[in-house]
Amino acid sequence: MPRWLFSLIALAIGIGLGLFYGWEINPVQFVDTTPASMRADYRADYVLMTAEAYHADQNTELAIRRLAVLGSSSPAQIAAQALQSAQSLGYTRNDIALLQDLTRALQAYQPVPTPVDAARGSGAP
């Protein structure tokens, strides 16, 4: 048997055993992980997807709920951070424009008080 064939077979067996060990015997387990722990580039991608959805439906409250999973910062701050990341990562002009629109909408957003909120603010019980 030629030497190179023996090396090739040994390499294939090693790769197969490594994959079996990594996938079946001791796979990676992520426990109690949240979207807030994503890297900055993935967070920017998530905010961009939210901006695309906002562009389609113009629903600011829904965009706020979608961004709430990314941490305790305000949605406007999350969008602004994503915009900075997108600019530094070289996103397209169209993507940056979508992120800018979402950021502006979130910064200008004033929630409409509900009757319950209005009653609380007037001193009523």
PDB file of C-alpha atoms in Angstrom:
ATOM      1  CA  MET A   1       0.000   0.000   0.000  1.00  0.00           C
ATOM      2  CA  PRO A   2       1.461   3.427  -0.932  1.00  0.00           C
ATOM      3  CA  ARG A   3       2.347   5.811   1.888  1.00  0.00           C
ATOM      4  CA  TRP A   4       0.078   8.620   0.687  1.00  0.00           C
ATOM      5  CA  LEU A   5      -2.945   6.302   0.676  1.00  0.00           C
ATOM      6  CA  PHE A   6      -2.280   5.286   4.283  1.00  0.00           C
ATOM      7  CA  SER A   7      -1.973   8.988   5.254  1.00  0.00           C
ATOM      8  CA  LEU A   8      -5.192   9.849   3.440  1.00  0.00           C
ATOM      9  CA  ILE A   9      -7.100   7.022   5.151  1.00  0.00           C
ATOM     10  CA  ALA A  10      -5.703   8.026   8.572  1.00  0.00           C
ATOM     11  CA  LEU A  11      -6.724  11.657   7.929  1.00  0.00           C
ATOM     12  CA  ALA A  12     -10.268  10.653   6.932  1.00  0.00           C
ATOM     13  CA  ILE A  13     -10.633   8.447  10.013  1.00  0.00           C
ATOM     14  CA  GLY A  14      -9.333  11.259  12.257  1.00  0.00           C
ATOM     15  CA  ILE A  15     -11.761  13.793  10.784  1.00  0.00           C
ATOM     16  CA  GLY A  16     -14.635  11.312  11.115  1.00  0.00           C
ATOM     17  CA  LEU A  17     -13.820  10.535  14.738  1.00  0.00           C
ATOM     18  CA  GLY A  18     -13.447  14.241  15.539  1.00  0.00           C
ATOM     19  CA  LEU A  19     -16.826  15.064  14.010  1.00  0.00           C
ATOM     20  CA  PHE A  20     -18.480  12.153  15.813  1.00  0.00           C
ATOM     21  CA  TYR A  21     -17.023  13.271  19.132  1.00  0.00           C
ATOM     22  CA  GLY A  22     -18.008  16.920  18.582  1.00  0.00           C
ATOM     23  CA  TRP A  23     -21.543  16.231  17.337  1.00  0.00           C
ATOM     24  CA  GLU A  24     -22.590  13.134  19.264  1.00  0.00           C
ATOM     25  CA  ILE A  25     -20.497  12.567  22.373  1.00  0.00           C
ATOM     26  CA  ASN A  26     -19.780  16.100  23.576  1.00  0.00           C
ATOM     27  CA  PRO A  27     -21.727  18.715  21.545  1.00  0.00           C
ATOM     28  CA  VAL A  28     -21.626  22.411  22.439  1.00  0.00           C
ATOM     29  CA  GLN A  29     -24.552  23.446  24.614  1.00  0.00           C
ATOM     30  CA  PHE A  30     -25.620  27.051  24.925  1.00  0.00           C
ATOM     31  CA  VAL A  31     -27.484  27.673  28.157  1.00  0.00           C
ATOM     32  CA  ASP A  32     -29.362  30.830  29.152  1.00  0.00           C
ATOM     33  CA  THR A  33     -28.112  32.783  26.170  1.00  0.00           C
ATOM     34  CA  THR A  34     -29.996  35.861  25.008  1.00  0.00           C
ATOM     35  CA  PRO A  35     -29.901  37.847  21.781  1.00  0.00           C
ATOM     36  CA  ALA A  36     -28.268  40.636  23.804  1.00  0.00           C
ATOM     37  CA  SER A  37     -25.065  38.564  23.873  1.00  0.00           C
ATOM     38  CA  MET A  38     -24.633  38.668  20.086  1.00  0.00           C
ATOM     39  CA  ARG A  39     -21.560  40.223  18.501  1.00  0.00           C
ATOM     40  CA  ALA A  40     -21.914  43.791  17.232  1.00  0.00           C
ATOM     41  CA  ASP A  41     -22.086  42.745  13.560  1.00  0.00           C
ATOM     42  CA  TYR A  42     -24.904  40.271  14.240  1.00  0.00           C
ATOM     43  CA  ARG A  43     -26.732  42.865  16.341  1.00  0.00           C
ATOM     44  CA  ALA A  44     -26.453  45.297  13.424  1.00  0.00           C
ATOM     45  CA  ASP A  45     -27.880  42.630  11.105  1.00  0.00           C
ATOM     46  CA  TYR A  46     -30.804  42.046  13.497  1.00  0.00           C
ATOM     47  CA  VAL A  47     -31.505  45.779  13.754  1.00  0.00           C
ATOM     48  CA  LEU A  48     -31.290  46.024   9.952  1.00  0.00           C
ATOM     49  CA  MET A  49     -33.927  43.297   9.639  1.00  0.00           C
ATOM     50  CA  THR A  50     -36.072  45.240  12.087  1.00  0.00           C
ATOM     51  CA  ALA A  51     -35.506  48.395  10.008  1.00  0.00           C
ATOM     52  CA  GLU A  52     -36.591  46.561   6.861  1.00  0.00           C
ATOM     53  CA  ALA A  53     -39.751  45.372   8.604  1.00  0.00           C
ATOM     54  CA  TYR A  54     -40.371  48.897   9.913  1.00  0.00           C
ATOM     55  CA  HIS A  55     -39.953  50.279   6.400  1.00  0.00           C
ATOM     56  CA  ALA A  56     -42.651  47.881   5.195  1.00  0.00           C
ATOM     57  CA  ASP A  57     -45.211  48.370   7.973  1.00  0.00           C
ATOM     58  CA  GLN A  58     -44.288  51.725   9.614  1.00  0.00           C
ATOM     59  CA  ASN A  59     -45.184  50.268  13.024  1.00  0.00           C
ATOM     60  CA  THR A  60     -42.895  51.930  15.560  1.00  0.00           C
ATOM     61  CA  GLU A  61     -44.289  50.061  18.567  1.00  0.00           C
ATOM     62  CA  LEU A  62     -43.630  46.718  16.889  1.00  0.00           C
ATOM     63  CA  ALA A  63     -40.071  47.801  16.052  1.00  0.00           C
ATOM     64  CA  ILE A  64     -39.558  48.765  19.710  1.00  0.00           C
ATOM     65  CA  ARG A  65     -40.765  45.322  20.832  1.00  0.00           C
ATOM     66  CA  ARG A  66     -38.451  43.642  18.323  1.00  0.00           C
ATOM     67  CA  LEU A  67     -35.452  45.619  19.588  1.00  0.00           C
ATOM     68  CA  ALA A  68     -36.275  45.042  23.265  1.00  0.00           C
ATOM     69  CA  VAL A  69     -34.639  41.593  23.118  1.00  0.00           C
ATOM     70  CA  LEU A  70     -31.245  43.216  22.514  1.00  0.00           C
ATOM     71  CA  GLY A  71     -30.788  44.567  26.016  1.00  0.00           C
ATOM     72  CA  SER A  72     -31.821  47.224  28.479  1.00  0.00           C
ATOM     73  CA  SER A  73     -30.709  50.216  26.410  1.00  0.00           C
ATOM     74  CA  SER A  74     -33.405  52.301  24.809  1.00  0.00           C
ATOM     75  CA  PRO A  75     -34.443  51.164  21.315  1.00  0.00           C
ATOM     76  CA  ALA A  76     -33.174  54.466  19.895  1.00  0.00           C
ATOM     77  CA  GLN A  77     -29.728  53.821  21.427  1.00  0.00           C
ATOM     78  CA  ILE A  78     -29.706  50.255  20.105  1.00  0.00           C
ATOM     79  CA  ALA A  79     -30.562  51.494  16.608  1.00  0.00           C
ATOM     80  CA  ALA A  80     -27.933  54.258  16.791  1.00  0.00           C
ATOM     81  CA  GLN A  81     -25.255  51.750  17.842  1.00  0.00           C
ATOM     82  CA  ALA A  82     -26.280  49.447  15.001  1.00  0.00           C
ATOM     83  CA  LEU A  83     -26.089  52.378  12.575  1.00  0.00           C
ATOM     84  CA  GLN A  84     -22.521  53.133  13.703  1.00  0.00           C
ATOM     85  CA  SER A  85     -21.583  49.460  13.346  1.00  0.00           C
ATOM     86  CA  ALA A  86     -23.170  49.291   9.894  1.00  0.00           C
ATOM     87  CA  GLN A  87     -21.220  52.325   8.735  1.00  0.00           C
ATOM     88  CA  SER A  88     -17.941  50.909  10.003  1.00  0.00           C
ATOM     89  CA  LEU A  89     -18.684  47.478   8.491  1.00  0.00           C
ATOM     90  CA  GLY A  90     -19.398  48.916   5.056  1.00  0.00           C
ATOM     91  CA  TYR A  91     -23.124  48.241   4.710  1.00  0.00           C
ATOM     92  CA  THR A  92     -24.759  49.476   1.502  1.00  0.00           C
ATOM     93  CA  ARG A  93     -26.226  52.971   1.237  1.00  0.00           C
ATOM     94  CA  ASN A  94     -29.720  51.511   1.115  1.00  0.00           C
ATOM     95  CA  ASP A  95     -29.158  49.542   4.340  1.00  0.00           C
ATOM     96  CA  ILE A  96     -27.724  52.588   6.094  1.00  0.00           C
ATOM     97  CA  ALA A  97     -30.688  54.677   4.926  1.00  0.00           C
ATOM     98  CA  LEU A  98     -33.085  52.094   6.397  1.00  0.00           C
ATOM     99  CA  LEU A  99     -31.203  52.163   9.697  1.00  0.00           C
ATOM    100  CA  GLN A 100     -31.221  55.965   9.702  1.00  0.00           C
ATOM    101  CA  ASP A 101     -34.985  56.028   9.118  1.00  0.00           C
ATOM    102  CA  LEU A 102     -35.562  53.596  11.975  1.00  0.00           C
ATOM    103  CA  THR A 103     -33.256  55.556  14.290  1.00  0.00           C
ATOM    104  CA  ARG A 104     -35.032  58.821  13.514  1.00  0.00           C
ATOM    105  CA  ALA A 105     -38.439  57.216  14.058  1.00  0.00           C
ATOM    106  CA  LEU A 106     -37.372  55.763  17.392  1.00  0.00           C
ATOM    107  CA  GLN A 107     -35.866  59.056  18.563  1.00  0.00           C
ATOM    108  CA  ALA A 108     -39.051  60.942  17.650  1.00  0.00           C
ATOM    109  CA  TYR A 109     -41.456  58.330  19.032  1.00  0.00           C
ATOM    110  CA  GLN A 110     -43.850  59.498  21.719  1.00  0.00           C
ATOM    111  CA  PRO A 111     -46.130  56.740  23.032  1.00  0.00           C
ATOM    112  CA  VAL A 112     -49.831  57.481  22.911  1.00  0.00           C
ATOM    113  CA  PRO A 113     -51.214  57.432  26.464  1.00  0.00           C
ATOM    114  CA  THR A 114     -53.937  54.890  27.070  1.00  0.00           C
ATOM    115  CA  PRO A 115     -57.008  55.743  29.186  1.00  0.00           C
ATOM    116  CA  VAL A 116     -55.436  53.855  32.098  1.00  0.00           C
ATOM    117  CA  ASP A 117     -52.214  55.904  31.798  1.00  0.00           C
ATOM    118  CA  ALA A 118     -54.193  59.147  31.572  1.00  0.00           C
ATOM    119  CA  ALA A 119     -56.167  58.251  34.714  1.00  0.00           C
ATOM    120  CA  ARG A 120     -52.938  57.547  36.619  1.00  0.00           C
ATOM    121  CA  GLY A 121     -51.422  60.849  35.537  1.00  0.00           C
ATOM    122  CA  SER A 122     -54.461  62.900  36.640  1.00  0.00           C
ATOM    123  CA  GLY A 123     -54.318  61.690  40.201  1.00  0.00           C
ATOM    124  CA  ALA A 124     -57.406  59.500  39.890  1.00  0.00           C
ATOM    125  CA  PRO A 125     -57.322  56.242  41.893  1.00  0.00           C
TER     126      PRO A 125
END
